[in-house]
Amino acid sequence: MAPIVWLASYPRSGNTWLRLLVAHFEHPDAPPGFDLLAAYPSAAARALFDDVAGVDSSDLTADEVDLLRPRVYERLAADDARQRVLKVHDAWLPNADGAPCFPAAATAGVIYAVRDPLDVAVSLAHHMGRSLDAAVALVCDERAALGASPRSGSTMLRERLGSWSTNVRSWVDAPGLRRCVVRYEDLCAEPEATVATIVAFLGHAPDPARVRRAVYATRFGRLQAMEAEHGFRDAQPRRTAPFFRRGRPGGGREALDAAQVGRIVAAHGETMRRFGYLPAAAPADADGSPRARRAHPVA
Amino acid sequence: MATGTASAPPYAYRAFGLRLRTPFPCPELAADASPAGAVGERDVVVRLGATPDALDAPVARGGAFEATADELLLALPRVGRFHVRGGRDVTITPDAAADDGAVRLHLLGSCLGAVLHQRGVLALHASAVRLGAAAVLLLGVSGAGKSTLAAALVRRGAALLGDDLAAVVLDAAGAPRVLPGVRQLRLWADAAEHLAEDTTRLRRVRAGLEKFGVPVAAGAESPDEVGAAVPVRHAFVLEADNEPTIRMAPLADAARFTELTHHTYRYRFLAPAARAGHFRLAARTAAHVAMYRVRRPRHPFLLDELADRVVAAVGA
């Protein structure tokens, strides 16, 4: 019994949009709004961990919590026969005992969302209300984590992000996991085809009308309007822009300067090439000039 | 001549109407001054020793524990294993690297919670204070702000009855009363500083966490009052969200019962066979208690306004 599907990604890579798409596909008659996300929680939600673990995780260090995470997810998988989709921003990493936090025994599959790290960095800067340089540094930081050193009660466990390429490669190359890799850019360019692939991976018949309705219900303008009217619970207090800010790809090369682009390409060029964010043959070109994007087959 | 009586551990404390006998000091607890004597019905005996790797036939399981109706085995990596039996015996095998504070945190939390479940006491994930003549329960998930709100109420003259774990029993008239528990507030660094507590002078509850123990003296209570169960008439379910204001709304009957069961302490510890009794206690408590749902902004906490509104609701 292994009914957990991890919906994993580095932050700002389309995870929320994917959850909303899946939610609307699986619940086509639900009223509009963000409440559907409650049925697709984060794997790092403290309440979920505490309930299943039988201990208050805020009385444990983050490393001790990670030692328990494999058992907690296995127990979650064993208790409930229904397939469950959990959001993850953690990289696929081992705990201090060397055991993967996200064990194969609990895993039905992984949907991994990848996005051009140049666009990710710009989106991060807006989401966290920090400078572009700070966001570029974060994307290159192997030790990046969310919620690492709390001085107040929090509703989330620590999430070890790793650098952007560590996050990507750790999930995409994790041994023994059935996976479906989705490029954010493909979701933007060909939403219905991409969603059909995802829902089929989840075991649903990809009924075209249902797919179309899910895409329509989560179109970017609609998400922005809903956020403006109702707010959005995942928006950060220090943000300098709405959660649904721009959406379409390509902002990275426009907003980042040559040095910033160079830093990201130097750190992540190999993984960028693998997923079609850099041309395969030519050396990395850091002049910031806009490039035509073509969908590349996923490696 | 007494036979087969093991010597009792050297330290004795009181909590939840019980006498807790421990092999190590527990500065968080009030000392029990009653004569030592043999182990009685109100005693909980804590020892350091060997614990099993697993239970034979667990009826409840979680990521860190297994349980039957009268046994709990809790295994926390790098902290230790805790075996609680019959609401009376606790054996701890501490990990070699374990911090004493960490071991005590889980003894006074999960283990005492299991003791209460095994004794048929209603154990709630709540802080409790006495405001005037009656107890007030502050229910909520981890991070909702129970301890911080309790601290603010103590500043306004309330007496602390317990933090994070509250025990409710029915008195002779069938009305609910709160048993005084561990009378120490555990506050995160930000909350402690907000309440103008100097964290350099407070004891960290355990190594590795920015959480501090704030002792709360029994104050003006007489020795009889200190251990007595206090009638409870109000409960507040605390939630935090991203809205900018505090919103308080009364809860009707069915919702009160639901909230009490949702905030059961370590709900999963309860064996299926024990649930009916637990729900009965929750239902009786719900019938006697005025309950409110209180939603507060995550940022800023609006602690003073929150505490004032709770005091006003209790006084009204």
XYZ file of C-alpha atoms in Angstrom:
615
model
C 0.000 0.000 0.000
C 1.712 3.167 -1.163
C -0.824 5.840 -1.912
C 1.134 9.101 -1.519
C 1.919 11.131 -4.631
C 4.450 13.851 -3.861
C 3.850 17.064 -5.804
C 7.389 18.341 -5.457
C 9.178 21.444 -6.659
C 11.600 24.163 -5.667
C 9.503 27.165 -4.503
C 7.953 29.494 -7.114
C 7.868 26.794 -9.775
C 4.133 26.316 -10.242
C 3.375 23.961 -7.357
C 0.269 25.856 -6.253
C -1.050 26.124 -9.788
C -0.582 22.373 -10.260
C -2.378 21.616 -7.001
C -5.283 23.824 -8.085
C -5.390 22.108 -11.482
C -5.450 18.655 -9.910
C -7.992 19.824 -7.335
C -10.338 21.201 -9.981
C -9.951 18.101 -12.136
C -10.694 15.793 -9.177
C -13.505 18.013 -7.835
C -15.129 19.484 -10.932
C -18.259 20.604 -9.095
C -16.537 22.475 -6.278
C -17.325 26.201 -5.974
C -14.554 28.611 -7.029
C -12.006 29.651 -4.409
C -8.756 28.568 -2.835
C -10.307 26.360 -0.147
C -9.804 23.299 -2.338
C -6.124 23.496 -1.440
C -6.964 22.269 2.060
C -7.470 18.809 0.560
C -3.948 18.914 -0.904
C -1.825 19.930 2.077
C 1.890 20.271 2.429
C 3.926 17.294 3.572
C 5.560 19.778 5.969
C 2.319 20.853 7.645
C 3.031 20.558 11.365
C -0.533 19.557 12.242
C -0.402 16.643 9.805
C 2.947 15.447 11.191
C 1.903 15.820 14.862
C -1.378 14.023 14.376
C 0.239 11.002 12.749
C 3.409 10.972 14.831
C 1.746 11.257 18.249
C 4.252 13.817 19.444
C 4.419 17.601 19.432
C 7.048 18.311 16.790
C 7.683 21.750 18.276
C 9.273 19.888 21.224
C 11.788 18.308 18.834
C 14.680 19.771 16.861
C 14.340 19.877 13.063
C 16.900 17.051 12.748
C 14.900 14.900 15.190
C 11.749 15.622 13.187
C 13.505 14.467 9.998
C 14.441 11.215 11.766
C 10.725 10.577 12.288
C 9.462 11.740 8.889
C 9.931 8.421 7.057
C 7.909 6.574 9.722
C 5.255 9.263 9.761
C 4.754 9.126 5.996
C 4.747 5.325 6.019
C 2.101 5.388 8.765
C 0.074 7.955 6.789
C 0.253 5.732 3.714
C -0.676 2.602 5.686
C -3.674 4.196 7.406
C -5.479 5.464 4.350
C -6.152 3.434 1.225
C -7.056 6.513 -0.819
C -4.408 8.146 -2.958
C -3.250 11.391 -1.435
C -1.318 14.236 -3.101
C 1.060 16.114 -0.795
C 2.971 19.266 -1.708
C 6.723 19.218 -1.039
C 9.405 21.886 -1.365
C 12.089 19.848 0.414
C 14.780 18.328 -1.770
C 14.753 14.517 -1.669
C 17.355 14.120 1.048
C 18.300 11.576 3.721
C 17.931 12.239 7.432
C 20.777 11.894 9.946
C 20.324 8.092 9.942
C 20.790 8.033 6.159
C 17.135 7.154 5.525
C 15.238 9.157 2.867
C 12.712 11.524 4.458
C 10.285 10.622 1.659
C 10.499 6.828 1.585
C 9.779 4.726 -1.485
C 7.614 2.452 0.669
C 5.093 5.272 1.131
C 5.323 6.585 -2.428
C 2.909 5.928 -5.280
C 4.746 8.458 -7.446
C 6.272 11.912 -7.804
C 5.062 14.788 -9.952
C 8.054 17.115 -10.135
C 7.554 20.682 -11.407
C 10.624 22.433 -12.819
C 10.932 26.063 -13.892
C 13.734 28.188 -15.360
C 15.814 29.178 -12.314
C 16.205 32.697 -13.713
C 12.430 33.159 -13.486
C 12.389 31.401 -10.109
C 14.906 33.876 -8.685
C 12.869 36.908 -9.771
C 9.658 35.389 -8.425
C 11.402 34.576 -5.133
C 12.574 38.168 -4.750
C 9.002 39.455 -5.065
C 7.469 36.703 -2.917
C 9.882 37.225 -0.038
C 10.246 41.008 -0.388
C 14.016 40.757 -0.861
C 16.562 41.961 -3.425
C 17.398 40.132 -6.653
C 20.931 39.530 -5.344
C 19.529 37.880 -2.214
C 17.228 35.697 -4.307
C 20.094 34.680 -6.621
C 22.192 33.766 -3.568
C 19.335 31.700 -2.149
C 18.833 29.760 -5.373
C 22.537 28.842 -5.287
C 22.660 27.996 -1.562
C 22.913 24.277 -0.776
C 21.879 24.973 2.805
C 18.741 26.956 1.932
C 15.796 25.981 4.107
C 12.370 27.309 5.035
C 11.556 27.573 8.731
C 15.016 26.493 9.888
C 15.477 28.335 13.178
C 12.153 29.261 14.649
C 11.883 31.808 17.452
C 8.121 31.516 17.452
C 5.526 28.840 16.971
C 5.067 27.914 13.340
C 2.603 25.789 11.416
C 5.281 24.294 9.157
C 8.187 21.948 9.734
C 11.637 22.895 8.451
C 11.885 22.289 4.693
C 15.428 21.722 3.405
C 15.363 23.122 -0.134
C 18.944 22.565 -1.211
C 20.089 24.661 -4.151
C 17.794 24.798 -7.191
C 19.659 22.093 -9.106
C 20.050 19.867 -6.022
C 16.303 20.109 -5.494
C 15.626 19.165 -9.121
C 18.160 16.351 -9.462
C 17.420 14.814 -6.064
C 13.792 14.156 -7.026
C 14.225 13.495 -10.722
C 17.020 10.969 -10.128
C 15.754 9.469 -6.841
C 15.998 5.693 -7.066
C 12.880 3.564 -7.194
C 10.279 6.332 -7.546
C 7.731 6.427 -10.357
C 7.858 9.992 -11.700
C 6.292 12.571 -14.009
C 8.356 15.713 -14.661
C 6.480 18.849 -15.685
C 8.095 22.005 -17.018
C 6.282 25.153 -15.894
C 6.896 26.588 -19.357
C 5.117 23.630 -21.019
C 2.191 24.091 -18.648
C 1.960 27.707 -19.832
C 2.391 26.891 -23.538
C 0.257 23.762 -23.734
C -1.848 23.538 -20.582
C -4.371 20.952 -21.702
C -1.826 18.464 -22.997
C 0.306 18.876 -19.877
C -2.628 18.489 -17.501
C -3.813 15.411 -19.374
C -0.392 13.820 -18.783
C -0.509 14.674 -15.075
C -4.004 13.374 -14.381
C -3.246 10.189 -16.309
C -0.175 9.746 -14.091
C -2.529 10.072 -11.106
C -4.594 7.215 -12.501
C -7.502 9.181 -13.956
C -8.892 8.896 -17.473
C -7.872 12.268 -18.971
C -11.362 13.262 -20.112
C -10.760 16.257 -22.424
C -13.804 18.237 -21.237
C -12.794 17.838 -17.601
C -9.230 18.833 -18.411
C -10.421 21.893 -20.266
C -12.678 22.938 -17.365
C -9.833 22.561 -14.867
C -7.529 24.671 -17.041
C -10.212 27.307 -17.470
C -11.018 27.412 -13.738
C -7.371 28.070 -12.876
C -6.435 30.478 -15.657
C -4.018 33.100 -14.444
C -6.354 36.097 -14.638
C -8.922 34.208 -12.577
C -6.362 33.349 -9.874
C -5.245 36.970 -9.697
C -8.824 38.200 -9.375
C -9.583 35.701 -6.617
C -6.452 36.697 -4.736
C -7.338 40.385 -5.007
C -10.804 39.702 -3.639
C -10.183 37.055 -0.973
C -6.492 37.183 -0.205
C -4.372 34.084 -0.359
C -3.246 32.188 2.745
C 0.168 31.253 1.318
C 1.091 34.887 0.612
C 3.964 35.971 2.850
C 3.623 38.996 5.138
C 6.809 40.634 3.782
C 5.991 40.142 0.119
C 6.214 43.068 -2.279
C 3.840 41.641 -4.878
C 0.749 39.419 -5.043
C 1.280 35.645 -4.890
C -0.014 35.428 -8.472
C 2.155 38.203 -9.871
C 3.043 37.646 -13.483
C 2.773 33.972 -14.466
C 4.175 33.940 -17.943
C 7.744 32.770 -18.449
C 10.719 34.916 -19.430
C 10.861 37.543 -16.684
C 14.212 36.279 -15.455
C 16.378 37.429 -18.332
C 14.593 40.785 -18.381
C 14.980 41.563 -14.683
C 18.369 40.011 -13.835
C 21.622 41.678 -14.827
C 24.435 39.845 -16.619
C 26.319 39.105 -13.404
C 23.240 37.630 -11.741
C 22.446 35.466 -14.766
C 26.106 34.407 -14.838
C 26.029 33.312 -11.190
C 22.976 31.136 -11.721
C 24.267 29.597 -14.942
C 27.650 28.896 -13.356
C 26.000 27.058 -10.464
C 23.189 25.310 -12.342
C 24.104 25.235 -16.033
C 24.192 21.464 -16.351
C 20.693 21.010 -14.954
C 19.444 24.002 -16.931
C 20.727 22.368 -20.122
C 19.107 19.065 -19.178
C 15.657 20.666 -18.953
C 15.967 22.952 -21.960
C 16.789 26.214 -20.245
C 20.135 26.526 -22.037
C 21.073 25.395 -25.535
C 22.711 21.940 -25.473
C 25.763 22.648 -27.648
C 26.817 26.285 -27.140
C 28.606 27.396 -23.965
C 26.499 29.324 -21.444
C 25.975 32.833 -22.763
C 25.472 35.403 -20.044
C 24.706 38.512 -22.061
C 21.086 38.498 -20.980
C 19.695 38.640 -24.512
C 16.226 37.160 -24.844
C 16.129 33.704 -26.370
C 13.417 31.905 -28.285
C 12.073 29.031 -26.234
C 11.255 25.637 -27.674
C 9.807 22.755 -25.727
C 12.565 20.224 -25.176
C 11.973 16.571 -24.452
C 12.416 16.031 -20.770
C 15.633 14.214 -19.877
C 7.619 -7.829 56.568
C 6.966 -6.293 53.184
C 7.958 -8.454 50.269
C 8.392 -7.641 46.613
C 8.173 -3.865 47.115
C 10.638 -1.956 45.003
C 12.003 1.215 46.606
C 10.276 4.315 45.279
C 12.261 6.919 43.314
C 13.672 9.751 45.448
C 11.824 12.831 44.081
C 8.097 13.461 44.504
C 5.944 16.049 42.736
C 2.263 16.737 42.278
C 0.410 17.174 39.006
C -3.132 16.347 37.811
C -4.157 15.114 41.251
C -1.374 12.540 41.103
C 1.906 12.111 42.933
C 4.714 11.793 40.414
C 7.781 9.963 41.769
C 10.857 10.480 39.622
C 14.488 9.324 39.647
C 15.695 12.802 38.628
C 14.686 16.340 39.662
C 11.866 18.035 37.724
C 12.193 21.758 38.449
C 9.067 22.426 36.370
C 6.848 20.725 38.923
C 5.555 21.623 42.362
C 7.030 19.420 45.073
C 4.734 16.982 46.845
C 5.214 17.157 50.588
C 2.984 14.274 51.598
C 4.605 11.412 53.563
C 6.508 9.013 51.318
C 4.844 5.687 52.186
C 4.273 2.822 49.816
C 3.164 3.277 46.228
C -0.588 4.008 46.191
C -3.363 4.478 43.691
C -2.543 8.131 43.082
C 1.123 7.451 42.440
C 2.839 7.491 39.084
C 6.278 5.901 39.327
C 8.955 6.903 36.833
C 12.093 4.798 36.461
C 15.071 4.676 34.153
C 15.517 1.260 32.651
C 14.991 -1.092 29.750
C 11.984 -0.714 27.492
C 10.706 -3.097 24.812
C 11.355 -2.469 21.113
C 7.700 -2.977 20.313
C 4.363 -3.870 21.918
C 2.903 -7.338 21.344
C -0.503 -6.426 19.981
C -0.876 -2.672 19.516
C -4.370 -1.390 18.732
C -3.231 2.150 17.923
C -0.151 3.180 15.977
C 1.519 6.369 14.906
C 4.806 7.455 13.414
C 6.477 7.543 16.835
C 4.359 5.245 19.029
C 2.296 2.124 19.554
C -0.488 1.755 22.102
C -3.017 -0.581 23.639
C -5.777 0.391 26.056
C -3.328 0.438 28.948
C 0.135 0.629 27.438
C 1.984 3.220 25.390
C 5.427 2.860 23.832
C 6.875 6.106 22.454
C 10.191 6.069 20.549
C 11.846 9.424 19.830
C 15.186 9.200 17.971
C 18.062 10.875 19.864
C 15.782 11.419 22.892
C 14.722 8.025 24.184
C 12.032 5.387 24.549
C 9.158 5.825 26.981
C 6.937 2.970 28.176
C 3.763 3.925 30.077
C 1.665 1.167 31.670
C -1.600 1.078 33.527
C -1.648 4.833 34.130
C 0.916 4.178 36.823
C 4.353 3.063 35.635
C 6.656 4.961 33.339
C 9.993 3.497 32.255
C 12.413 5.599 30.265
C 15.440 4.446 28.287
C 17.131 7.760 27.490
C 19.293 7.944 24.368
C 22.997 8.302 25.209
C 23.073 11.757 23.638
C 19.774 12.920 25.097
C 19.464 16.289 26.781
C 17.791 16.005 30.242
C 15.389 18.778 29.373
C 14.269 16.949 26.237
C 13.583 13.769 28.220
C 11.549 15.730 30.802
C 9.610 17.594 28.100
C 8.275 14.317 26.731
C 7.755 12.801 30.186
C 5.633 15.768 31.258
C 3.890 15.943 27.894
C 3.209 12.747 25.971
C 3.790 10.391 28.920
C 1.550 12.244 31.369
C -1.000 12.524 28.575
C -0.898 8.755 28.191
C -1.225 8.341 31.970
C -4.357 10.481 31.901
C -5.849 8.562 28.959
C -5.123 5.262 30.705
C -6.855 6.570 33.854
C -9.955 7.671 31.941
C -9.348 11.385 32.457
C -10.244 13.782 29.625
C -6.859 15.026 28.349
C -6.980 18.111 26.125
C -4.394 19.908 24.000
C -4.969 23.115 25.905
C -3.526 25.576 28.357
C -5.633 26.369 31.400
C -5.825 29.332 33.758
C -8.020 30.251 36.692
C -9.714 33.642 36.214
C -11.640 34.561 39.325
C -13.258 31.438 40.752
C -13.376 29.318 37.615
C -11.021 27.740 35.112
C -10.719 28.775 31.474
C -9.486 26.363 28.790
C -7.444 27.670 25.843
C -7.565 25.046 23.100
C -5.612 25.063 19.866
C -3.100 23.330 17.644
C 0.636 23.743 18.133
C 1.483 27.320 17.095
C -2.011 28.732 17.685
C -0.805 30.814 20.666
C -2.192 29.007 23.747
C 0.880 29.513 25.929
C 1.369 33.119 24.868
C -2.272 33.936 25.593
C -2.061 32.126 28.949
C 0.970 34.266 29.819
C -0.941 37.446 28.995
C -3.850 36.313 31.161
C -1.473 35.553 34.039
C -0.250 39.152 33.661
C -3.872 40.205 34.145
C -4.194 38.299 37.397
C -5.082 34.782 36.289
C -3.449 31.769 37.983
C -1.807 29.246 35.658
C -3.263 25.749 35.967
C -1.283 24.135 33.153
C 0.304 24.647 29.758
C -0.326 22.613 26.597
C -1.899 19.639 28.464
C -5.120 20.116 30.451
C -6.959 17.418 32.412
C -10.716 17.534 32.977
C -12.680 15.322 35.399
C -16.360 15.333 36.391
C -17.131 16.174 39.986
C -19.801 14.578 42.182
C -22.476 16.727 40.510
C -21.331 15.704 37.046
C -19.833 19.116 36.286
C -16.390 19.435 34.696
C -13.329 20.549 36.659
C -9.758 21.196 35.561
C -6.987 19.437 37.505
C -3.915 21.639 38.036
C -1.057 20.211 35.953
C 2.421 21.377 35.057
C 2.464 25.003 36.168
C 5.166 26.249 33.902
C 4.677 28.305 30.751
C 6.752 27.339 27.749
C 7.281 30.322 25.501
C 9.125 30.768 22.243
C 11.784 33.478 22.238
C 9.645 36.002 20.306
C 6.677 35.595 22.652
C 8.903 35.783 25.723
C 10.466 39.015 24.465
C 7.066 40.438 23.563
C 6.018 39.807 27.150
C 9.211 41.583 28.299
C 10.740 38.446 29.722
C 14.543 38.443 29.727
C 15.392 35.159 28.004
C 19.000 35.291 29.228
C 17.594 34.725 32.715
C 15.198 31.942 31.743
C 15.940 28.262 31.428
C 15.791 26.850 27.936
C 13.281 23.953 28.012
C 15.777 21.792 26.130
C 18.934 22.096 24.098
C 18.430 23.010 20.451
C 15.203 24.986 20.751
C 14.600 28.707 21.316
C 11.895 27.860 23.842
C 12.019 28.954 27.472
C 10.403 27.854 30.696
C 8.729 30.649 32.626
C 7.894 29.451 36.121
C 4.588 30.707 37.474
C 4.280 30.771 41.257
C 1.089 29.567 42.878
C 0.938 33.039 44.350
C -1.942 33.843 46.643
C -3.446 30.380 46.684
C -3.725 28.470 49.931
C -2.105 25.000 50.067
C -5.580 23.469 49.713
C -6.350 25.521 46.639
C -3.054 24.695 44.961
C -3.953 21.095 44.229
C -7.719 21.427 43.988
C -9.670 20.795 40.801
C -11.269 24.020 39.558
C -14.738 24.189 37.965
C -14.479 25.136 34.289
C -17.105 27.315 32.629
C -15.374 28.832 29.571
C -13.258 27.523 26.718
C -11.704 29.330 23.782
C -10.573 27.637 20.572
C -7.654 29.660 19.292
C -6.740 29.860 15.583
C -4.287 32.029 13.653
C -4.738 33.219 10.067
C -3.791 35.997 7.650
C -6.762 38.285 8.340
C -5.918 41.597 10.067
C -8.432 41.515 12.938
C -9.485 39.423 15.914
C -12.815 37.657 15.422
C -14.639 35.918 18.287
C -17.830 33.922 17.897
C -19.736 31.653 20.317
C -20.039 27.958 19.497
C -23.261 25.988 19.822
C -23.667 22.533 21.377
C -22.630 20.218 18.573
C -19.683 22.433 17.622
C -18.474 22.471 21.243
C -18.334 18.695 21.385
C -16.552 18.600 18.016
C -13.922 21.094 19.114
C -13.232 19.240 22.366
C -12.700 15.970 20.543
C -10.626 17.630 17.817
C -8.382 19.012 20.540
C -7.964 15.801 22.448
C -4.359 15.533 23.635
C -2.583 12.964 21.423
C -5.915 11.700 20.065
C -4.219 8.766 18.398
C -3.037 7.373 21.748
C -6.659 6.450 22.510
C -7.399 2.795 21.925
C -10.610 2.318 19.919
C -12.183 0.695 22.984
C -11.484 3.832 25.035
C -13.062 6.268 22.630
C -16.649 5.877 23.810
C -15.735 6.809 27.381
C -13.670 9.699 26.121
C -16.522 11.037 23.979
C -18.911 10.775 26.946
C -16.595 12.959 29.035
C -16.256 15.418 26.169
C -20.029 15.589 25.726
C -20.634 16.246 29.434
C -17.946 18.920 29.425
C -19.389 20.553 26.309
C -22.789 20.773 27.985
C -21.402 22.804 30.891
C -18.924 25.092 29.164
C -19.496 28.278 27.159
C -17.182 28.016 24.166
C -15.903 30.561 21.659
C -13.846 30.317 18.492
C -11.255 33.093 18.416
C -9.337 33.853 15.228
C -6.313 36.108 15.466
C -3.898 37.509 12.880
C -0.586 35.710 12.633
C 1.118 39.102 12.242
C 0.811 41.155 14.382
C -0.278 38.899 17.272
C -2.572 41.591 18.822
C -1.956 39.853 22.142
C -3.243 42.610 24.424
C -6.510 42.969 22.551
C -6.902 39.189 22.475
C -6.358 38.846 26.229
C -8.722 41.735 26.954
C -11.469 40.171 24.860
C -11.081 36.821 26.578
C -11.289 38.472 29.997
C -14.367 40.400 28.881
C -16.075 37.261 27.548
C -15.426 35.400 30.794
C -16.665 38.289 32.899
C -19.798 38.901 30.858
